PDB file of C-alpha atoms in Angstrom:
ATOM      1  CA  MET A   1     143.127 166.832  33.757  1.00 96.00           C
ATOM      2  CA  TRP A   2     143.034 163.062  33.065  1.00 96.00           C
ATOM      3  CA  TYR A   3     145.653 161.047  31.398  1.00 97.00           C
ATOM      4  CA  TYR A   4     145.224 157.863  29.111  1.00 98.00           C
ATOM      5  CA  GLU A   5     147.472 154.786  29.585  1.00 98.00           C
ATOM      6  CA  LYS A   6     147.791 153.184  26.237  1.00 98.00           C
ATOM      7  CA  LYS A   7     146.992 149.554  27.325  1.00 98.00           C
ATOM      8  CA  LEU A   8     143.440 147.842  28.386  1.00 98.00           C
ATOM      9  CA  GLN A   9     142.648 147.593  32.559  1.00 98.00           C
ATOM     10  CA  TYR A  10     142.267 143.422  31.806  1.00 98.00           C
ATOM     11  CA  PRO A  11     142.860 141.432  28.736  1.00 97.00           C
ATOM     12  CA  VAL A  12     139.835 141.035  25.845  1.00 97.00           C
ATOM     13  CA  ARG A  13     139.773 138.070  23.564  1.00 95.00           C
ATOM     14  CA  VAL A  14     136.896 136.920  21.661  1.00 93.00           C
ATOM     15  CA  ARG A  15     136.828 133.536  19.656  1.00 90.00           C
ATOM     16  CA  GLU A  16     135.474 134.485  16.826  1.00 94.00           C
ATOM     17  CA  CYS A  17     133.254 137.491  14.482  1.00 97.00           C
ATOM     18  CA  ASN A  18     130.297 137.684  16.646  1.00 97.00           C
ATOM     19  CA  PRO A  19     128.015 140.485  15.520  1.00 98.00           C
ATOM     20  CA  ARG A  20     124.884 138.936  17.289  1.00 97.00           C
ATOM     21  CA  LEU A  21     126.851 138.925  20.496  1.00 97.00           C
ATOM     22  CA  ALA A  22     127.870 142.588  19.704  1.00 98.00           C
ATOM     23  CA  LYS A  23     124.740 143.762  19.537  1.00 98.00           C
ATOM     24  CA  PHE A  24     123.704 142.769  23.264  1.00 97.00           C
ATOM     25  CA  LEU A  25     127.256 144.167  24.297  1.00 98.00           C
ATOM     26  CA  ILE A  26     126.203 147.648  23.211  1.00 98.00           C
ATOM     27  CA  GLU A  27     123.870 147.754  25.818  1.00 98.00           C
ATOM     28  CA  GLN A  28     126.674 148.331  28.268  1.00 98.00           C
ATOM     29  CA  TYR A  29     128.670 150.677  25.994  1.00 98.00           C
ATOM     30  CA  GLY A  30     125.574 153.064  25.125  1.00 98.00           C
ATOM     31  CA  GLY A  31     122.962 151.805  27.259  1.00 98.00           C
ATOM     32  CA  ALA A  32     120.696 153.170  30.795  1.00 98.00           C
ATOM     33  CA  ASP A  33     122.972 151.176  33.069  1.00 97.00           C
ATOM     34  CA  GLY A  34     126.255 151.243  30.912  1.00 98.00           C
ATOM     35  CA  GLU A  35     129.738 151.975  31.456  1.00 98.00           C
ATOM     36  CA  LEU A  36     129.423 155.646  29.346  1.00 98.00           C
ATOM     37  CA  ALA A  37     126.326 156.536  31.973  1.00 98.00           C
ATOM     38  CA  ALA A  38     128.074 155.492  34.947  1.00 98.00           C
ATOM     39  CA  ALA A  39     131.488 157.119  34.043  1.00 98.00           C
ATOM     40  CA  LEU A  40     129.805 160.600  33.338  1.00 98.00           C
ATOM     41  CA  ARG A  41     127.342 160.360  36.189  1.00 98.00           C
ATOM     42  CA  TYR A  42     130.113 159.727  38.709  1.00 98.00           C
ATOM     43  CA  LEU A  43     132.332 162.399  37.269  1.00 98.00           C
ATOM     44  CA  ASN A  44     129.493 164.983  37.474  1.00 98.00           C
ATOM     45  CA  GLN A  45     127.821 164.268  40.628  1.00 98.00           C
ATOM     46  CA  ARG A  46     131.690 164.964  42.118  1.00 98.00           C
ATOM     47  CA  TYR A  47     131.425 168.552  42.270  1.00 98.00           C
ATOM     48  CA  SER A  48     128.794 168.869  44.449  1.00 97.00           C
ATOM     49  CA  ILE A  49     129.304 165.753  47.078  1.00 97.00           C
ATOM     50  CA  PRO A  50     130.957 166.121  50.597  1.00 97.00           C
ATOM     51  CA  ASP A  51     134.937 166.631  50.533  1.00 96.00           C
ATOM     52  CA  LYS A  52     134.911 162.956  51.922  1.00 97.00           C
ATOM     53  CA  VAL A  53     133.509 161.018  48.793  1.00 97.00           C
ATOM     54  CA  ILE A  54     134.881 163.198  46.302  1.00 98.00           C
ATOM     55  CA  GLY A  55     138.278 160.734  45.737  1.00 98.00           C
ATOM     56  CA  LEU A  56     135.575 157.749  45.545  1.00 98.00           C
ATOM     57  CA  LEU A  57     133.612 159.417  42.702  1.00 98.00           C
ATOM     58  CA  THR A  58     136.668 160.483  41.103  1.00 98.00           C
ATOM     59  CA  ASP A  59     138.375 157.247  41.288  1.00 98.00           C
ATOM     60  CA  ILE A  60     135.174 155.172  40.448  1.00 98.00           C
ATOM     61  CA  GLY A  61     134.223 157.423  37.598  1.00 98.00           C
ATOM     62  CA  THR A  62     137.660 157.011  35.873  1.00 98.00           C
ATOM     63  CA  GLU A  63     137.784 153.132  36.246  1.00 98.00           C
ATOM     64  CA  GLU A  64     134.252 153.379  34.115  1.00 98.00           C
ATOM     65  CA  PHE A  65     136.099 154.786  31.225  1.00 98.00           C
ATOM     66  CA  ALA A  66     138.761 151.865  31.265  1.00 98.00           C
ATOM     67  CA  HIS A  67     135.257 149.862  31.362  1.00 98.00           C
ATOM     68  CA  LEU A  68     134.468 151.543  28.420  1.00 98.00           C
ATOM     69  CA  GLU A  69     137.494 150.847  26.615  1.00 98.00           C
ATOM     70  CA  MET A  70     137.227 147.272  27.119  1.00 98.00           C
ATOM     71  CA  ILE A  71     133.392 147.307  25.935  1.00 98.00           C
ATOM     72  CA  ALA A  72     134.766 148.864  22.653  1.00 98.00           C
ATOM     73  CA  THR A  73     137.395 146.566  22.280  1.00 98.00           C
ATOM     74  CA  MET A  74     134.723 143.599  22.493  1.00 98.00           C
ATOM     75  CA  VAL A  75     132.470 145.132  19.906  1.00 98.00           C
ATOM     76  CA  TYR A  76     135.005 145.978  17.874  1.00 98.00           C
ATOM     77  CA  LYS A  77     136.771 142.554  17.931  1.00 98.00           C
ATOM     78  CA  LEU A  78     133.171 140.924  17.509  1.00 98.00           C
ATOM     79  CA  THR A  79     132.274 143.017  14.121  1.00 98.00           C
ATOM     80  CA  LYS A  80     135.364 144.232  12.667  1.00 97.00           C
ATOM     81  CA  ASP A  81     134.951 141.381  10.094  1.00 97.00           C
ATOM     82  CA  ALA A  82     131.637 141.338   9.832  1.00 98.00           C
ATOM     83  CA  THR A  83     130.157 141.420   6.319  1.00 97.00           C
ATOM     84  CA  PRO A  84     126.793 143.817   5.631  1.00 98.00           C
ATOM     85  CA  GLU A  85     124.819 140.362   5.362  1.00 98.00           C
ATOM     86  CA  GLN A  86     126.074 139.123   9.041  1.00 98.00           C
ATOM     87  CA  MET A  87     125.383 142.640  10.196  1.00 98.00           C
ATOM     88  CA  LYS A  88     121.574 142.091   9.084  1.00 98.00           C
ATOM     89  CA  GLU A  89     121.524 138.839  10.193  1.00 98.00           C
ATOM     90  CA  ALA A  90     122.648 140.061  13.690  1.00 97.00           C
ATOM     91  CA  GLY A  91     120.000 142.387  13.860  1.00 97.00           C
ATOM     92  CA  LEU A  92     122.633 145.080  13.021  1.00 98.00           C
ATOM     93  CA  GLY A  93     121.210 145.806   9.690  1.00 97.00           C
ATOM     94  CA  ALA A  94     120.211 149.660  10.891  1.00 97.00           C
ATOM     95  CA  HIS A  95     123.110 149.874  12.697  1.00 97.00           C
ATOM     96  CA  TYR A  96     124.731 149.091   9.393  1.00 98.00           C
ATOM     97  CA  VAL A  97     123.126 151.402   7.284  1.00 97.00           C
ATOM     98  CA  ASN A  98     123.688 154.440   9.982  1.00 97.00           C
ATOM     99  CA  HIS A  99     127.380 153.493  10.784  1.00 97.00           C
ATOM    100  CA  ASP A 100     128.843 151.069   8.686  1.00 96.00           C
ATOM    101  CA  ASN A 101     131.259 148.643  11.319  1.00 95.00           C
ATOM    102  CA  ALA A 102     131.722 152.010  13.199  1.00 97.00           C
ATOM    103  CA  LEU A 103     130.953 152.192  17.417  1.00 98.00           C
ATOM    104  CA  PHE A 104     128.030 154.205  18.416  1.00 98.00           C
ATOM    105  CA  TYR A 105     126.889 155.299  21.650  1.00 98.00           C
ATOM    106  CA  GLU A 106     123.459 153.217  21.631  1.00 98.00           C
ATOM    107  CA  ASN A 107     121.324 150.413  23.591  1.00 98.00           C
ATOM    108  CA  ALA A 108     120.740 147.058  22.788  1.00 97.00           C
ATOM    109  CA  SER A 109     117.652 147.955  20.754  1.00 96.00           C
ATOM    110  CA  GLY A 110     119.469 151.060  19.010  1.00 96.00           C
ATOM    111  CA  THR A 111     118.555 154.071  21.105  1.00 98.00           C
ATOM    112  CA  PRO A 112     120.929 156.578  21.378  1.00 98.00           C
ATOM    113  CA  TRP A 113     122.301 157.501  24.822  1.00 98.00           C
ATOM    114  CA  THR A 114     121.014 160.199  26.441  1.00 98.00           C
ATOM    115  CA  ALA A 115     121.518 161.985  29.428  1.00 98.00           C
ATOM    116  CA  SER A 116     118.099 161.439  31.101  1.00 98.00           C
ATOM    117  CA  TYR A 117     119.909 158.054  31.990  1.00 98.00           C
ATOM    118  CA  ILE A 118     121.339 159.929  34.926  1.00 98.00           C
ATOM    119  CA  GLN A 119     120.633 162.182  37.633  1.00 98.00           C
ATOM    120  CA  ALA A 120     122.379 164.837  39.865  1.00 98.00           C
ATOM    121  CA  LYS A 121     120.053 165.684  42.777  1.00 97.00           C
ATOM    122  CA  GLY A 122     122.850 167.881  44.796  1.00 96.00           C
ATOM    123  CA  ASP A 123     121.404 165.798  47.922  1.00 97.00           C
ATOM    124  CA  PRO A 124     124.332 163.688  48.477  1.00 97.00           C
ATOM    125  CA  ILE A 125     122.225 160.653  50.021  1.00 97.00           C
ATOM    126  CA  ALA A 126     120.067 160.635  46.982  1.00 97.00           C
ATOM    127  CA  ASP A 127     123.015 160.782  44.583  1.00 98.00           C
ATOM    128  CA  ILE A 128     125.016 158.088  46.107  1.00 98.00           C
ATOM    129  CA  TYR A 129     122.025 155.513  46.256  1.00 98.00           C
ATOM    130  CA  GLU A 130     121.398 155.842  42.635  1.00 98.00           C
ATOM    131  CA  ASP A 131     125.311 155.252  42.288  1.00 98.00           C
ATOM    132  CA  ILE A 132     124.686 151.878  44.192  1.00 98.00           C
ATOM    133  CA  ALA A 133     121.639 151.025  42.394  1.00 98.00           C
ATOM    134  CA  ALA A 134     123.715 151.853  38.974  1.00 98.00           C
ATOM    135  CA  GLU A 135     125.994 149.338  40.068  1.00 98.00           C
ATOM    136  CA  GLU A 136     124.006 146.510  40.698  1.00 98.00           C
ATOM    137  CA  LYS A 137     121.893 146.895  37.767  1.00 98.00           C
ATOM    138  CA  ALA A 138     125.249 147.192  35.629  1.00 98.00           C
ATOM    139  CA  ARG A 139     126.029 143.788  37.722  1.00 98.00           C
ATOM    140  CA  ALA A 140     122.621 142.265  36.789  1.00 98.00           C
ATOM    141  CA  THR A 141     123.223 143.284  33.014  1.00 98.00           C
ATOM    142  CA  TYR A 142     126.524 141.950  32.737  1.00 98.00           C
ATOM    143  CA  GLN A 143     124.921 138.924  34.044  1.00 98.00           C
ATOM    144  CA  TRP A 144     121.944 138.329  31.449  1.00 98.00           C
ATOM    145  CA  ILE A 145     124.851 139.535  28.443  1.00 98.00           C
ATOM    146  CA  ILE A 146     126.687 136.055  29.671  1.00 98.00           C
ATOM    147  CA  ASN A 147     124.001 134.019  30.054  1.00 97.00           C
ATOM    148  CA  MET A 148     123.264 135.155  26.156  1.00 96.00           C
ATOM    149  CA  SER A 149     126.892 134.799  25.159  1.00 96.00           C
ATOM    150  CA  ASP A 150     128.534 131.145  23.783  1.00 92.00           C
ATOM    151  CA  ASP A 151     131.899 132.750  23.749  1.00 95.00           C
ATOM    152  CA  PRO A 152     133.967 131.387  26.946  1.00 95.00           C
ATOM    153  CA  GLU A 153     136.911 133.591  25.920  1.00 96.00           C
ATOM    154  CA  LEU A 154     134.843 136.959  25.806  1.00 97.00           C
ATOM    155  CA  ASN A 155     132.680 135.650  29.177  1.00 97.00           C
ATOM    156  CA  ASP A 156     136.329 135.875  30.565  1.00 98.00           C
ATOM    157  CA  GLY A 157     136.113 139.619  30.483  1.00 98.00           C
ATOM    158  CA  LEU A 158     132.817 140.105  31.100  1.00 98.00           C
ATOM    159  CA  LYS A 159     132.958 138.312  34.442  1.00 98.00           C
ATOM    160  CA  TYR A 160     135.665 140.705  35.206  1.00 98.00           C
ATOM    161  CA  LEU A 161     133.605 143.757  34.595  1.00 98.00           C
ATOM    162  CA  ARG A 162     130.686 142.234  36.541  1.00 98.00           C
ATOM    163  CA  GLU A 163     132.877 141.636  39.615  1.00 98.00           C
ATOM    164  CA  ARG A 164     133.897 145.082  39.229  1.00 98.00           C
ATOM    165  CA  GLU A 165     130.308 146.450  39.521  1.00 98.00           C
ATOM    166  CA  VAL A 166     130.010 144.157  43.074  1.00 98.00           C
ATOM    167  CA  VAL A 167     133.192 146.206  44.327  1.00 98.00           C
ATOM    168  CA  HIS A 168     132.041 149.570  42.933  1.00 98.00           C
ATOM    169  CA  SER A 169     128.376 148.574  44.791  1.00 98.00           C
ATOM    170  CA  GLN A 170     130.463 148.357  48.101  1.00 98.00           C
ATOM    171  CA  ARG A 171     132.477 151.285  48.132  1.00 98.00           C
ATOM    172  CA  PHE A 172     129.523 153.233  47.515  1.00 98.00           C
ATOM    173  CA  ARG A 173     127.623 151.770  50.282  1.00 98.00           C
ATOM    174  CA  GLU A 174     130.591 152.203  52.552  1.00 98.00           C
ATOM    175  CA  ALA A 175     130.463 156.202  51.349  1.00 98.00           C
ATOM    176  CA  ALA A 176     126.344 156.008  52.182  1.00 98.00           C
ATOM    177  CA  GLU A 177     127.527 155.267  55.840  1.00 97.00           C
ATOM    178  CA  ILE A 178     130.651 158.150  55.186  1.00 97.00           C
ATOM    179  CA  LEU A 179     127.718 160.395  54.526  1.00 97.00           C
ATOM    180  CA  LYS A 180     125.241 159.655  57.223  1.00 95.00           C
ATOM    181  CA  GLU A 181     128.089 160.091  59.656  1.00 93.00           C
ATOM    182  CA  GLU A 182     129.356 163.288  58.360  1.00 88.00           C
ATOM    183  CA  ARG A 183     125.410 164.645  58.360  1.00 86.00           C
ATOM    184  CA  GLY A 184     124.972 163.625  61.776  1.00 80.00           C
ATOM    185  CA  LYS A 185     128.357 165.669  62.941  1.00 81.00           C
ATOM    186  CA  LYS A 186     126.685 168.609  60.993  1.00 67.00           C
ATOM    187  CA  VAL A 187     126.029 171.328  63.591  1.00 65.00           C
ATOM    188  CA  PHE A 188     122.872 173.711  62.978  1.00 63.00           C
ATOM    189  CA  PHE A 189     122.151 176.955  64.278  1.00 64.00           C
TER     190      PHE A 189
ATOM    191  CA  MET B   1     155.175 148.887  15.500  1.00 48.00           C
ATOM    192  CA  ASN B   2     156.142 146.568  12.434  1.00 50.00           C
ATOM    193  CA  GLU B   3     157.147 143.324  14.364  1.00 63.00           C
ATOM    194  CA  PRO B   4     154.511 140.537  15.229  1.00 73.00           C
ATOM    195  CA  LEU B   5     154.018 140.732  18.846  1.00 85.00           C
ATOM    196  CA  THR B   6     155.601 138.244  20.876  1.00 91.00           C
ATOM    197  CA  ASN B   7     154.378 135.788  23.750  1.00 94.00           C
ATOM    198  CA  ALA B   8     156.734 138.089  25.996  1.00 96.00           C
ATOM    199  CA  TYR B   9     154.936 141.107  25.087  1.00 96.00           C
ATOM    200  CA  TYR B  10     151.831 139.357  26.037  1.00 96.00           C
ATOM    201  CA  GLU B  11     153.244 138.582  29.430  1.00 97.00           C
ATOM    202  CA  LEU B  12     154.867 141.609  30.413  1.00 98.00           C
ATOM    203  CA  LEU B  13     151.460 143.608  29.581  1.00 97.00           C
ATOM    204  CA  GLU B  14     149.449 141.019  31.678  1.00 98.00           C
ATOM    205  CA  GLU B  15     152.240 141.492  34.598  1.00 98.00           C
ATOM    206  CA  ILE B  16     151.561 145.031  34.231  1.00 98.00           C
ATOM    207  CA  GLN B  17     147.449 144.683  34.156  1.00 98.00           C
ATOM    208  CA  ALA B  18     147.766 142.186  37.468  1.00 98.00           C
ATOM    209  CA  VAL B  19     150.049 144.941  39.268  1.00 98.00           C
ATOM    210  CA  ASP B  20     147.822 148.003  38.317  1.00 98.00           C
ATOM    211  CA  PHE B  21     144.394 145.921  38.978  1.00 98.00           C
ATOM    212  CA  VAL B  22     145.858 145.511  42.994  1.00 98.00           C
ATOM    213  CA  LEU B  23     146.540 149.401  42.635  1.00 98.00           C
ATOM    214  CA  CYS B  24     142.734 149.856  41.550  1.00 98.00           C
ATOM    215  CA  GLU B  25     141.553 148.182  44.127  1.00 98.00           C
ATOM    216  CA  LEU B  26     143.731 149.324  46.936  1.00 98.00           C
ATOM    217  CA  THR B  27     143.233 152.931  45.751  1.00 98.00           C
ATOM    218  CA  LEU B  28     138.967 152.284  46.050  1.00 98.00           C
ATOM    219  CA  TYR B  29     139.553 150.378  49.239  1.00 98.00           C
ATOM    220  CA  LEU B  30     141.781 153.380  50.822  1.00 98.00           C
ATOM    221  CA  ASP B  31     139.416 156.220  49.473  1.00 98.00           C
ATOM    222  CA  THR B  32     136.875 154.643  52.264  1.00 98.00           C
ATOM    223  CA  HIS B  33     139.285 153.203  54.482  1.00 98.00           C
ATOM    224  CA  PRO B  34     142.067 156.312  54.873  1.00 98.00           C
ATOM    225  CA  TRP B  35     143.404 154.862  58.026  1.00 98.00           C
ATOM    226  CA  ASP B  36     144.566 151.280  57.115  1.00 98.00           C
ATOM    227  CA  ASN B  37     148.043 151.595  57.508  1.00 98.00           C
ATOM    228  CA  GLU B  38     149.036 148.535  55.944  1.00 98.00           C
ATOM    229  CA  ALA B  39     147.156 148.986  52.985  1.00 98.00           C
ATOM    230  CA  VAL B  40     148.601 152.127  52.257  1.00 98.00           C
ATOM    231  CA  GLN B  41     152.305 150.208  52.544  1.00 98.00           C
ATOM    232  CA  GLN B  42     150.551 147.639  50.387  1.00 98.00           C
ATOM    233  CA  PHE B  43     149.469 150.765  47.693  1.00 98.00           C
ATOM    234  CA  ASN B  44     153.357 152.224  47.652  1.00 98.00           C
ATOM    235  CA  HIS B  45     154.983 149.176  47.493  1.00 98.00           C
ATOM    236  CA  HIS B  46     152.826 148.212  43.969  1.00 98.00           C
ATOM    237  CA  ALA B  47     152.950 151.978  42.866  1.00 98.00           C
ATOM    238  CA  HIS B  48     156.895 151.034  42.888  1.00 98.00           C
ATOM    239  CA  GLN B  49     156.806 147.820  41.169  1.00 98.00           C
ATOM    240  CA  SER B  50     154.069 149.220  38.216  1.00 98.00           C
ATOM    241  CA  ARG B  51     156.770 151.837  37.343  1.00 98.00           C
ATOM    242  CA  GLN B  52     159.055 149.594  37.129  1.00 98.00           C
ATOM    243  CA  LEU B  53     157.337 147.497  34.897  1.00 98.00           C
ATOM    244  CA  LYS B  54     156.320 150.307  32.845  1.00 98.00           C
ATOM    245  CA  LYS B  55     159.824 151.411  32.544  1.00 97.00           C
ATOM    246  CA  GLN B  56     160.900 148.079  30.815  1.00 97.00           C
ATOM    247  CA  TYR B  57     157.490 148.128  28.939  1.00 97.00           C
ATOM    248  CA  GLU B  58     158.217 151.545  27.356  1.00 97.00           C
ATOM    249  CA  LYS B  59     161.860 150.842  26.626  1.00 96.00           C
ATOM    250  CA  GLN B  60     160.596 147.772  24.324  1.00 95.00           C
ATOM    251  CA  TYR B  61     157.477 148.795  22.901  1.00 95.00           C
ATOM    252  CA  GLY B  62     157.119 152.493  23.186  1.00 96.00           C
ATOM    253  CA  PRO B  63     155.030 154.867  25.350  1.00 97.00           C
ATOM    254  CA  LEU B  64     152.231 154.057  27.508  1.00 97.00           C
ATOM    255  CA  PHE B  65     151.473 157.752  28.390  1.00 97.00           C
ATOM    256  CA  GLN B  66     151.200 161.083  26.451  1.00 96.00           C
ATOM    257  CA  TYR B  67     151.509 164.684  27.817  1.00 96.00           C
ATOM    258  CA  GLY B  68     155.166 164.099  29.170  1.00 95.00           C
ATOM    259  CA  MET B  69     154.119 161.495  30.980  1.00 95.00           C
ATOM    260  CA  SER B  70     156.270 159.036  29.090  1.00 95.00           C
ATOM    261  CA  TYR B  71     159.655 159.952  27.062  1.00 95.00           C
ATOM    262  CA  SER B  72     159.770 160.000  23.682  1.00 95.00           C
ATOM    263  CA  GLY B  73     162.234 158.410  21.287  1.00 93.00           C
ATOM    264  CA  TYR B  74     162.865 159.806  17.613  1.00 95.00           C
ATOM    265  CA  PRO B  75     160.830 159.928  15.796  1.00 96.00           C
ATOM    266  CA  TRP B  76     157.850 160.711  17.730  1.00 96.00           C
ATOM    267  CA  ASN B  77     156.970 157.266  18.763  1.00 95.00           C
ATOM    268  CA  TRP B  78     153.257 157.583  20.332  1.00 96.00           C
ATOM    269  CA  LYS B  79     151.909 154.957  17.551  1.00 94.00           C
ATOM    270  CA  GLU B  80     154.878 152.763  18.245  1.00 91.00           C
ATOM    271  CA  ALA B  81     152.956 149.866  20.683  1.00 89.00           C
ATOM    272  CA  PRO B  82     149.484 148.900  19.116  1.00 92.00           C
ATOM    273  CA  TRP B  83     146.401 150.155  20.326  1.00 96.00           C
ATOM    274  CA  PRO B  84     144.952 148.292  23.269  1.00 97.00           C
ATOM    275  CA  TRP B  85     141.968 147.265  20.774  1.00 97.00           C
ATOM    276  CA  GLN B  86     144.436 145.649  18.392  1.00 94.00           C
ATOM    277  CA  VAL B  87     146.036 143.095  20.274  1.00 92.00           C
TER     278      VAL B  87
END
């Protein structure tokens, strides 16, 4: 069971309506290394992973939904007052035709989210290494978005999210060591 | 909520976000370091602090949780506080 809490994990502020930035940010909403992919990847892998790391996958997977809500808030605030003309100028003309100013799980170039972005191999080491890679890719993506952004208030939230990827990667690296130790302990007949 | 949000609202919300961030960090840390007694104590201390702050927030601005994790006023006041993307 999950509980929703009516607050953001970290404050999200944006300076002004800026659909061009929203177009880049969508990458972290419905892209391959985005927050939706992260949440669904970890929460799905946890059923078949050894007990010692189920807690970590559950907790990081849950935090990813909080990040998804932060990204959604950023995109919403950057586009809610945008006119169709502004959406078009920002490269979101096709998005507008399909969704008006609603959010959609797609990447920066408009490709819809797909489960083929994520994997569950059932092999604990394979799964946890995928998770480390996912965090590093998400960290890099946040950096590329920050490099493209001219909104210092938005960047504050993006830098927070970038740092969370660093922490998640660190915790997954520790989990990899725990898994290796566990594997060493197993008695084979 | 009908009244405009005051600075006090944002200050209390940020205080909750700060304490809950400590809890988030400690949660993930303890997931891989379950034997760190000092971290467990810090976790329980901040869990208590978080509950106190949320009690205060909910009294002023309405429920943070549903499904019985928060009490409701009358009439049903889930919509009382603004949604997170509206502030």
